[in-house]
GROMACS .gro file of C-alpha atoms in nm:
model
  405
    1UNK     CA    1   3.459   3.147   1.086
    2UNK     CA    2   3.818   3.035   1.139
    3UNK     CA    3   3.844   2.655   1.125
    4UNK     CA    4   3.501   2.605   0.967
    5UNK     CA    5   3.504   2.408   0.644
    6UNK     CA    6   3.273   2.576   0.392
    7UNK     CA    7   3.129   2.346   0.122
    8UNK     CA    8   3.312   2.426  -0.202
    9UNK     CA    9   2.991   2.463  -0.403
   10UNK     CA   10   2.886   2.747  -0.169
   11UNK     CA   11   3.182   2.956  -0.288
   12UNK     CA   12   3.176   3.185  -0.591
   13UNK     CA   13   3.442   3.078  -0.845
   14UNK     CA   14   3.536   3.446  -0.894
   15UNK     CA   15   3.541   3.597  -0.545
   16UNK     CA   16   3.599   3.266  -0.359
   17UNK     CA   17   3.354   3.395  -0.096
   18UNK     CA   18   3.022   3.245   0.016
   19UNK     CA   19   2.760   3.340  -0.243
   20UNK     CA   20   2.491   3.581  -0.124
   21UNK     CA   21   2.286   3.573  -0.444
   22UNK     CA   22   2.383   3.265  -0.651
   23UNK     CA   23   2.290   3.283  -1.020
   24UNK     CA   24   2.358   3.030  -1.295
   25UNK     CA   25   2.501   3.142  -1.627
   26UNK     CA   26   2.410   2.991  -1.964
   27UNK     CA   27   2.724   2.773  -1.937
   28UNK     CA   28   2.575   2.600  -1.631
   29UNK     CA   29   2.821   2.746  -1.381
   30UNK     CA   30   2.686   2.922  -1.072
   31UNK     CA   31   2.840   3.250  -0.950
   32UNK     CA   32   2.754   3.520  -0.699
   33UNK     CA   33   2.547   3.776  -0.891
   34UNK     CA   34   2.761   4.076  -0.800
   35UNK     CA   35   3.084   3.903  -0.907
   36UNK     CA   36   2.963   3.772  -1.244
   37UNK     CA   37   2.784   4.096  -1.331
   38UNK     CA   38   3.102   4.292  -1.255
   39UNK     CA   39   3.293   4.045  -1.471
   40UNK     CA   40   3.053   4.083  -1.764
   41UNK     CA   41   3.041   4.463  -1.739
   42UNK     CA   42   3.412   4.530  -1.708
   43UNK     CA   43   3.576   4.261  -1.925
   44UNK     CA   44   3.597   4.339  -2.299
   45UNK     CA   45   3.623   3.979  -2.427
   46UNK     CA   46   3.380   3.811  -2.189
   47UNK     CA   47   3.387   3.438  -2.141
   48UNK     CA   48   3.280   3.208  -1.862
   49UNK     CA   49   3.562   3.228  -1.603
   50UNK     CA   50   3.537   2.851  -1.539
   51UNK     CA   51   3.459   2.697  -1.881
   52UNK     CA   52   3.607   2.975  -2.099
   53UNK     CA   53   3.300   2.948  -2.322
   54UNK     CA   54   3.160   3.272  -2.472
   55UNK     CA   55   2.936   3.458  -2.230
   56UNK     CA   56   2.775   3.771  -2.383
   57UNK     CA   57   2.750   4.083  -2.160
   58UNK     CA   58   2.369   4.061  -2.183
   59UNK     CA   59   2.377   3.691  -2.093
   60UNK     CA   60   2.082   3.559  -1.889
   61UNK     CA   61   2.161   3.489  -1.525
   62UNK     CA   62   1.908   3.254  -1.363
   63UNK     CA   63   1.866   3.279  -0.983
   64UNK     CA   64   1.964   2.952  -0.817
   65UNK     CA   65   1.706   2.953  -0.538
   66UNK     CA   66   1.777   2.595  -0.428
   67UNK     CA   67   2.145   2.665  -0.370
   68UNK     CA   68   2.067   2.994  -0.196
   69UNK     CA   69   1.832   2.816   0.048
   70UNK     CA   70   2.099   2.552   0.115
   71UNK     CA   71   2.354   2.825   0.190
   72UNK     CA   72   2.110   3.006   0.418
   73UNK     CA   73   2.029   2.680   0.602
   74UNK     CA   74   2.399   2.600   0.647
   75UNK     CA   75   2.466   2.953   0.778
   76UNK     CA   76   2.182   2.915   1.032
   77UNK     CA   77   2.314   2.579   1.151
   78UNK     CA   78   2.658   2.729   1.204
   79UNK     CA   79   2.544   3.060   1.355
   80UNK     CA   80   2.684   2.960   1.695
   81UNK     CA   81   3.027   2.933   1.531
   82UNK     CA   82   3.019   3.291   1.410
   83UNK     CA   83   2.864   3.239   1.067
   84UNK     CA   84   2.632   3.521   0.959
   85UNK     CA   85   2.309   3.427   0.786
   86UNK     CA   86   2.285   3.528   0.421
   87UNK     CA   87   1.974   3.748   0.377
   88UNK     CA   88   1.731   3.679   0.094
   89UNK     CA   89   1.838   3.910  -0.189
   90UNK     CA   90   1.603   4.175  -0.315
   91UNK     CA   91   1.485   4.147  -0.677
   92UNK     CA   92   1.733   4.308  -0.919
   93UNK     CA   93   1.639   4.647  -1.054
   94UNK     CA   94   1.562   4.678  -1.423
   95UNK     CA   95   1.568   4.976  -1.658
   96UNK     CA   96   1.205   5.063  -1.588
   97UNK     CA   97   1.302   5.166  -1.235
   98UNK     CA   98   1.549   5.422  -1.369
   99UNK     CA   99   1.294   5.558  -1.618
  100UNK     CA  100   1.065   5.608  -1.318
  101UNK     CA  101   1.339   5.796  -1.128
  102UNK     CA  102   1.398   6.022  -1.430
  103UNK     CA  103   1.030   6.120  -1.425
  104UNK     CA  104   1.050   6.191  -1.052
  105UNK     CA  105   1.362   6.401  -1.111
  106UNK     CA  106   1.156   6.631  -1.332
  107UNK     CA  107   0.896   6.691  -1.061
  108UNK     CA  108   0.977   6.958  -0.799
  109UNK     CA  109   0.811   6.767  -0.518
  110UNK     CA  110   1.003   6.444  -0.566
  111UNK     CA  111   1.327   6.543  -0.742
  112UNK     CA  112   1.549   6.553  -0.431
  113UNK     CA  113   1.433   6.208  -0.318
  114UNK     CA  114   1.496   6.075  -0.671
  115UNK     CA  115   1.846   6.227  -0.668
  116UNK     CA  116   1.926   6.066  -0.335
  117UNK     CA  117   1.817   5.725  -0.463
  118UNK     CA  118   2.016   5.768  -0.785
  119UNK     CA  119   2.317   5.863  -0.573
  120UNK     CA  120   2.277   5.549  -0.361
  121UNK     CA  121   2.224   5.319  -0.662
  122UNK     CA  122   2.516   5.465  -0.858
  123UNK     CA  123   2.751   5.398  -0.568
  124UNK     CA  124   2.618   5.045  -0.521
  125UNK     CA  125   2.739   4.866  -0.833
  126UNK     CA  126   2.846   4.884  -1.197
  127UNK     CA  127   2.523   4.726  -1.318
  128UNK     CA  128   2.316   5.018  -1.188
  129UNK     CA  129   2.557   5.268  -1.345
  130UNK     CA  130   2.529   5.089  -1.679
  131UNK     CA  131   2.149   5.103  -1.667
  132UNK     CA  132   2.164   5.474  -1.580
  133UNK     CA  133   2.372   5.546  -1.886
  134UNK     CA  134   2.139   5.347  -2.110
  135UNK     CA  135   1.819   5.508  -1.978
  136UNK     CA  136   1.925   5.871  -2.018
  137UNK     CA  137   2.005   5.957  -1.656
  138UNK     CA  138   2.308   6.174  -1.755
  139UNK     CA  139   2.091   6.399  -1.972
  140UNK     CA  140   1.828   6.425  -1.698
  141UNK     CA  141   2.094   6.526  -1.446
  142UNK     CA  142   2.241   6.788  -1.680
  143UNK     CA  143   1.891   6.932  -1.728
  144UNK     CA  144   1.850   6.941  -1.350
  145UNK     CA  145   2.177   7.137  -1.314
  146UNK     CA  146   2.067   7.388  -1.579
  147UNK     CA  147   1.737   7.434  -1.392
  148UNK     CA  148   1.927   7.495  -1.068
  149UNK     CA  149   2.130   7.764  -1.246
  150UNK     CA  150   1.822   7.931  -1.388
  151UNK     CA  151   1.643   7.922  -1.052
  152UNK     CA  152   1.961   8.005  -0.853
  153UNK     CA  153   1.911   7.701  -0.630
  154UNK     CA  154   2.190   7.475  -0.504
  155UNK     CA  155   1.961   7.212  -0.350
  156UNK     CA  156   2.041   6.871  -0.494
  157UNK     CA  157   2.345   6.991  -0.691
  158UNK     CA  158   2.594   6.791  -0.485
  159UNK     CA  159   2.404   6.467  -0.547
  160UNK     CA  160   2.350   6.539  -0.917
  161UNK     CA  161   2.718   6.611  -0.978
  162UNK     CA  162   2.832   6.309  -0.777
  163UNK     CA  163   2.609   6.075  -0.979
  164UNK     CA  164   2.735   6.228  -1.305
  165UNK     CA  165   3.093   6.153  -1.204
  166UNK     CA  166   2.996   5.799  -1.099
  167UNK     CA  167   2.829   5.710  -1.428
  168UNK     CA  168   3.030   5.943  -1.657
  169UNK     CA  169   2.864   6.144  -1.932
  170UNK     CA  170   2.884   5.958  -2.266
  171UNK     CA  171   3.051   6.188  -2.521
  172UNK     CA  172   2.777   6.129  -2.780
  173UNK     CA  173   2.510   6.221  -2.524
  174UNK     CA  174   2.705   6.532  -2.420
  175UNK     CA  175   2.716   6.649  -2.784
  176UNK     CA  176   2.340   6.605  -2.823
  177UNK     CA  177   2.277   6.792  -2.499
  178UNK     CA  178   2.497   7.081  -2.612
  179UNK     CA  179   2.307   7.103  -2.939
  180UNK     CA  180   1.977   7.126  -2.751
  181UNK     CA  181   2.085   7.360  -2.472
  182UNK     CA  182   2.367   7.546  -2.651
  183UNK     CA  183   2.609   7.680  -2.389
  184UNK     CA  184   2.366   7.677  -2.094
  185UNK     CA  185   2.524   7.374  -1.930
  186UNK     CA  186   2.872   7.532  -1.952
  187UNK     CA  187   2.740   7.852  -1.795
  188UNK     CA  188   2.565   7.644  -1.530
  189UNK     CA  189   2.878   7.453  -1.434
  190UNK     CA  190   3.081   7.776  -1.420
  191UNK     CA  191   2.812   7.916  -1.190
  192UNK     CA  192   2.847   7.607  -0.968
  193UNK     CA  193   3.221   7.679  -0.933
  194UNK     CA  194   3.134   8.018  -0.787
  195UNK     CA  195   2.889   7.881  -0.528
  196UNK     CA  196   2.970   7.783  -0.171
  197UNK     CA  197   2.922   7.422  -0.066
  198UNK     CA  198   3.002   7.184   0.215
  199UNK     CA  199   3.210   6.985   0.140
  200UNK     CA  200   3.360   7.237  -0.102
  201UNK     CA  201   3.632   7.019  -0.258
  202UNK     CA  202   3.403   6.733  -0.358
  203UNK     CA  203   3.132   6.940  -0.526
  204UNK     CA  204   3.368   7.171  -0.714
  205UNK     CA  205   3.586   6.881  -0.825
  206UNK     CA  206   3.281   6.703  -0.965
  207UNK     CA  207   3.169   7.024  -1.139
  208UNK     CA  208   3.509   7.065  -1.308
  209UNK     CA  209   3.510   6.702  -1.420
  210UNK     CA  210   3.166   6.745  -1.577
  211UNK     CA  211   3.280   7.071  -1.735
  212UNK     CA  212   3.581   6.902  -1.894
  213UNK     CA  213   3.354   6.642  -2.055
  214UNK     CA  214   3.125   6.909  -2.196
  215UNK     CA  215   3.420   7.109  -2.334
  216UNK     CA  216   3.551   6.790  -2.497
  217UNK     CA  217   3.214   6.744  -2.663
  218UNK     CA  218   3.173   7.110  -2.765
  219UNK     CA  219   3.177   7.215  -3.129
  220UNK     CA  220   3.438   7.459  -3.257
  221UNK     CA  221   3.163   7.719  -3.289
  222UNK     CA  222   3.076   7.689  -2.921
  223UNK     CA  223   3.442   7.698  -2.816
  224UNK     CA  224   3.487   8.018  -3.015
  225UNK     CA  225   3.201   8.177  -2.822
  226UNK     CA  226   3.337   8.113  -2.473
  227UNK     CA  227   3.316   8.423  -2.254
  228UNK     CA  228   3.556   8.581  -1.998
  229UNK     CA  229   3.375   8.434  -1.691
  230UNK     CA  230   3.465   8.086  -1.815
  231UNK     CA  231   3.837   8.160  -1.805
  232UNK     CA  232   3.819   8.374  -1.493
  233UNK     CA  233   3.648   8.098  -1.296
  234UNK     CA  234   3.884   7.822  -1.410
  235UNK     CA  235   4.185   8.044  -1.343
  236UNK     CA  236   4.040   8.095  -0.997
  237UNK     CA  237   4.038   7.718  -0.951
  238UNK     CA  238   4.407   7.706  -1.047
  239UNK     CA  239   4.488   7.975  -0.792
  240UNK     CA  240   4.298   7.806  -0.509
  241UNK     CA  241   4.439   7.455  -0.517
  242UNK     CA  242   4.272   7.359  -0.190
  243UNK     CA  243   3.922   7.394  -0.340
  244UNK     CA  244   3.952   7.097  -0.579
  245UNK     CA  245   4.109   6.752  -0.586
  246UNK     CA  246   4.411   6.664  -0.801
  247UNK     CA  247   4.175   6.498  -1.049
  248UNK     CA  248   3.965   6.814  -1.055
  249UNK     CA  249   4.274   7.031  -1.108
  250UNK     CA  250   4.379   6.822  -1.408
  251UNK     CA  251   4.024   6.845  -1.546
  252UNK     CA  252   4.038   7.226  -1.521
  253UNK     CA  253   4.372   7.231  -1.702
  254UNK     CA  254   4.239   6.995  -1.968
  255UNK     CA  255   3.942   7.225  -2.031
  256UNK     CA  256   4.176   7.522  -2.079
  257UNK     CA  257   4.400   7.324  -2.314
  258UNK     CA  258   4.103   7.231  -2.534
  259UNK     CA  259   4.009   7.600  -2.562
  260UNK     CA  260   4.365   7.715  -2.643
  261UNK     CA  261   4.372   7.688  -3.024
  262UNK     CA  262   4.152   7.998  -3.064
  263UNK     CA  263   4.341   8.328  -3.039
  264UNK     CA  264   4.047   8.503  -2.875
  265UNK     CA  265   4.044   8.243  -2.600
  266UNK     CA  266   4.418   8.276  -2.543
  267UNK     CA  267   4.382   8.651  -2.492
  268UNK     CA  268   4.101   8.599  -2.239
  269UNK     CA  269   4.316   8.344  -2.055
  270UNK     CA  270   4.604   8.590  -2.035
  271UNK     CA  271   4.371   8.866  -1.915
  272UNK     CA  272   4.232   8.634  -1.646
  273UNK     CA  273   4.581   8.586  -1.502
  274UNK     CA  274   4.619   8.229  -1.624
  275UNK     CA  275   4.990   8.259  -1.709
  276UNK     CA  276   5.091   8.353  -1.356
  277UNK     CA  277   4.853   8.095  -1.206
  278UNK     CA  278   5.001   7.820  -1.424
  279UNK     CA  279   5.360   7.909  -1.332
  280UNK     CA  280   5.276   7.922  -0.962
  281UNK     CA  281   5.106   7.584  -0.989
  282UNK     CA  282   5.409   7.436  -1.164
  283UNK     CA  283   5.646   7.581  -0.906
  284UNK     CA  284   5.471   7.353  -0.658
  285UNK     CA  285   5.622   7.049  -0.840
  286UNK     CA  286   5.295   6.878  -0.934
  287UNK     CA  287   5.257   6.527  -1.073
  288UNK     CA  288   5.370   6.435  -1.424
  289UNK     CA  289   5.033   6.470  -1.601
  290UNK     CA  290   4.969   6.809  -1.439
  291UNK     CA  291   5.308   6.935  -1.558
  292UNK     CA  292   5.238   6.817  -1.913
  293UNK     CA  293   4.904   7.001  -1.916
  294UNK     CA  294   5.055   7.320  -1.769
  295UNK     CA  295   5.339   7.331  -2.022
  296UNK     CA  296   5.094   7.258  -2.304
  297UNK     CA  297   4.879   7.558  -2.208
  298UNK     CA  298   5.182   7.784  -2.153
  299UNK     CA  299   5.305   7.698  -2.501
  300UNK     CA  300   4.977   7.814  -2.654
  301UNK     CA  301   4.971   8.131  -2.443
  302UNK     CA  302   5.330   8.212  -2.540
  303UNK     CA  303   5.219   8.204  -2.903
  304UNK     CA  304   5.075   8.553  -2.848
  305UNK     CA  305   5.269   8.866  -2.751
  306UNK     CA  306   5.061   8.933  -2.439
  307UNK     CA  307   5.118   8.578  -2.320
  308UNK     CA  308   5.493   8.603  -2.368
  309UNK     CA  309   5.500   8.933  -2.181
  310UNK     CA  310   5.312   8.781  -1.886
  311UNK     CA  311   5.537   8.477  -1.891
  312UNK     CA  312   5.854   8.685  -1.871
  313UNK     CA  313   5.710   8.917  -1.608
  314UNK     CA  314   5.697   8.625  -1.367
  315UNK     CA  315   6.038   8.568  -1.209
  316UNK     CA  316   5.989   8.192  -1.202
  317UNK     CA  317   5.869   8.138  -1.561
  318UNK     CA  318   6.194   8.068  -1.744
  319UNK     CA  319   6.344   7.892  -1.443
  320UNK     CA  320   6.066   7.638  -1.391
  321UNK     CA  321   6.028   7.557  -1.763
  322UNK     CA  322   6.404   7.504  -1.788
  323UNK     CA  323   6.408   7.287  -1.477
  324UNK     CA  324   6.141   7.052  -1.615
  325UNK     CA  325   6.342   6.965  -1.928
  326UNK     CA  326   6.470   6.605  -1.914
  327UNK     CA  327   6.305   6.559  -1.575
  328UNK     CA  328   5.941   6.475  -1.649
  329UNK     CA  329   5.858   6.314  -1.984
  330UNK     CA  330   5.915   6.348  -2.361
  331UNK     CA  331   5.582   6.533  -2.382
  332UNK     CA  332   5.699   6.787  -2.122
  333UNK     CA  333   6.034   6.823  -2.305
  334UNK     CA  334   5.852   6.900  -2.629
  335UNK     CA  335   5.636   7.176  -2.480
  336UNK     CA  336   5.920   7.325  -2.273
  337UNK     CA  337   6.159   7.352  -2.569
  338UNK     CA  338   5.890   7.505  -2.788
  339UNK     CA  339   5.813   7.763  -2.519
  340UNK     CA  340   6.182   7.855  -2.504
  341UNK     CA  341   6.193   7.871  -2.882
  342UNK     CA  342   5.908   8.126  -2.888
  343UNK     CA  343   6.080   8.336  -2.621
  344UNK     CA  344   6.411   8.314  -2.806
  345UNK     CA  345   6.254   8.413  -3.138
  346UNK     CA  346   6.028   8.701  -3.034
  347UNK     CA  347   6.151   8.855  -2.708
  348UNK     CA  348   6.522   8.784  -2.686
  349UNK     CA  349   6.626   9.110  -2.520
  350UNK     CA  350   6.962   9.134  -2.345
  351UNK     CA  351   6.796   9.091  -2.006
  352UNK     CA  352   6.604   8.783  -2.124
  353UNK     CA  353   6.918   8.624  -2.271
  354UNK     CA  354   7.103   8.694  -1.950
  355UNK     CA  355   6.824   8.536  -1.746
  356UNK     CA  356   6.837   8.226  -1.969
  357UNK     CA  357   7.202   8.192  -1.874
  358UNK     CA  358   7.139   8.250  -1.505
  359UNK     CA  359   6.860   7.991  -1.473
  360UNK     CA  360   7.052   7.729  -1.672
  361UNK     CA  361   6.849   7.734  -1.994
  362UNK     CA  362   7.155   7.741  -2.221
  363UNK     CA  363   7.328   7.464  -2.028
  364UNK     CA  364   7.015   7.247  -2.035
  365UNK     CA  365   6.975   7.293  -2.413
  366UNK     CA  366   7.339   7.192  -2.462
  367UNK     CA  367   7.279   6.882  -2.249
  368UNK     CA  368   6.983   6.783  -2.467
  369UNK     CA  369   7.212   6.775  -2.770
  370UNK     CA  370   7.438   6.524  -2.594
  371UNK     CA  371   7.166   6.281  -2.481
  372UNK     CA  372   7.088   5.998  -2.723
  373UNK     CA  373   6.729   5.962  -2.605
  374UNK     CA  374   6.639   6.319  -2.710
  375UNK     CA  375   6.413   6.318  -3.017
  376UNK     CA  376   6.593   6.441  -3.332
  377UNK     CA  377   6.341   6.719  -3.393
  378UNK     CA  378   6.391   6.849  -3.038
  379UNK     CA  379   6.769   6.844  -3.083
  380UNK     CA  380   6.720   7.049  -3.399
  381UNK     CA  381   6.492   7.292  -3.215
  382UNK     CA  382   6.741   7.325  -2.927
  383UNK     CA  383   7.027   7.378  -3.171
  384UNK     CA  384   6.826   7.650  -3.344
  385UNK     CA  385   6.781   7.837  -3.015
  386UNK     CA  386   7.152   7.809  -2.934
  387UNK     CA  387   7.267   7.918  -3.280
  388UNK     CA  388   7.039   8.220  -3.286
  389UNK     CA  389   7.212   8.375  -2.984
  390UNK     CA  390   7.558   8.219  -2.984
  391UNK     CA  391   7.738   8.553  -3.007
  392UNK     CA  392   7.557   8.698  -2.707
  393UNK     CA  393   7.591   8.387  -2.491
  394UNK     CA  394   7.964   8.341  -2.564
  395UNK     CA  395   8.026   8.659  -2.366
  396UNK     CA  396   7.956   8.457  -2.051
  397UNK     CA  397   8.266   8.253  -1.947
  398UNK     CA  398   8.069   7.955  -1.819
  399UNK     CA  399   7.867   7.936  -2.140
  400UNK     CA  400   8.175   7.955  -2.363
  401UNK     CA  401   8.300   7.636  -2.194
  402UNK     CA  402   7.961   7.469  -2.240
  403UNK     CA  403   7.961   7.537  -2.616
  404UNK     CA  404   8.296   7.362  -2.651
  405UNK     CA  405   8.199   7.047  -2.467
   0.00000   0.00000   0.00000
C-alpha cells in the first residue's frame, strides 16, 4: 500500500488505520469498533477522543454500514495495488452468548468445546473478557476445576486456567466462591501443581496465579486451617524454578506471605523446607519484587525458633540478607534489618557473631548509620543491633576501626 492515498475518513481517529468495523459514537464521531471499545474499557475517565465530550463506558456504538461499504468498495478497486479487502464483520457477541457457554461448561458432553471457545474469545479482546466477568464465567471455571479434582481428570484444565488468568478472578467473586466451596478450590489448585502437563510452565504458572487470588480472598478462619500439603507443594515450586514463570514464582511467594501471620502456618513452612528454598532462590539474585517477597517471608519465619535455626543452618542465609541491604529497595532494607535484629536478639552465639563479621553484616549496619537516606527507625534498629554486641565485635581489629569511623 506504499504510495496509495487513503481517504482520511476511512481511518480510525485512534489507531489511524483503515477501519474494519466502523461504528459511530453518541458524539457523532466514527471509530473502528475494536479501538473505541478498548478505549472505553481501559480508560477510567472516558471521553470522546476527538470531541472530549463525556462518553460513558456503556455508550451505544451504532454500526456505520454505509461507511463500511464505501471502505470495502475502495479496497476492491485498489486490490491490484496490494490493498486487502475488509471482510464484513460478524455481529458482536452479547452477554447471552456467554450465559450459553456457561451452561455448556456444566455438561460433560460439551464442556471441552465450551472451554475452547471461551479460551479463544478471552484472547480475542477486552470486551469479551469484560462480559465473561459480568456473566459469572470465573465462578463456572472454578467449579470446573473443582470437578476435575474430584474426578481426577486433567482434561480441559489448561484451557480453564488460561481463561481465568486472562479475565482475572474478581476478589468479591472469589470470596463468595470460597464461602460456598470452603477450601475445595485451594485443594484443587494444589492438586493441579502436582500434576504433569505439557506445556508444564504455562499450566502451573496459571494455577499459582489463581491460587494467589484465592488466598487473598480467603478468610482468617480458612487461612488458619491450611494443611501441610499446601506448603509442601508451594515450597516445591520454589525449589523447581524451571516449572513456573517469574510471574508464577512471585504469585507463589505472595501466597506464602499472606499465610505467614499464623504461627501454625510458619511451623509448617519451616517443616516443608521453605527457609532453605527461599535462601537458595535469593542467592540466584532475582528481581526486586521477588527479593522483597522472599525477605518478607524470611522475616516471619525467623520470628519462630525453628525458623531461626533453619536460617542459620544454611551457610548463605546471613550473607545474602546482608548483601541485599542498601542494594534493592527501602522495603528490602526494612525486612533485612529486622531479620538481623531477630538473629541478634535470640541466637547471638559466638559463632553467629563471628559469621556476622565475616559476611560483612556489622560493616553494612555501620554504613546504614552514615547514609542520610536511611529511614530513622531503621538507623535506630541497626544501632540497637550494634550496641547489643559491641564488646564482642570490638575484639575483631577490622570492626574496631569501623566503630570509630
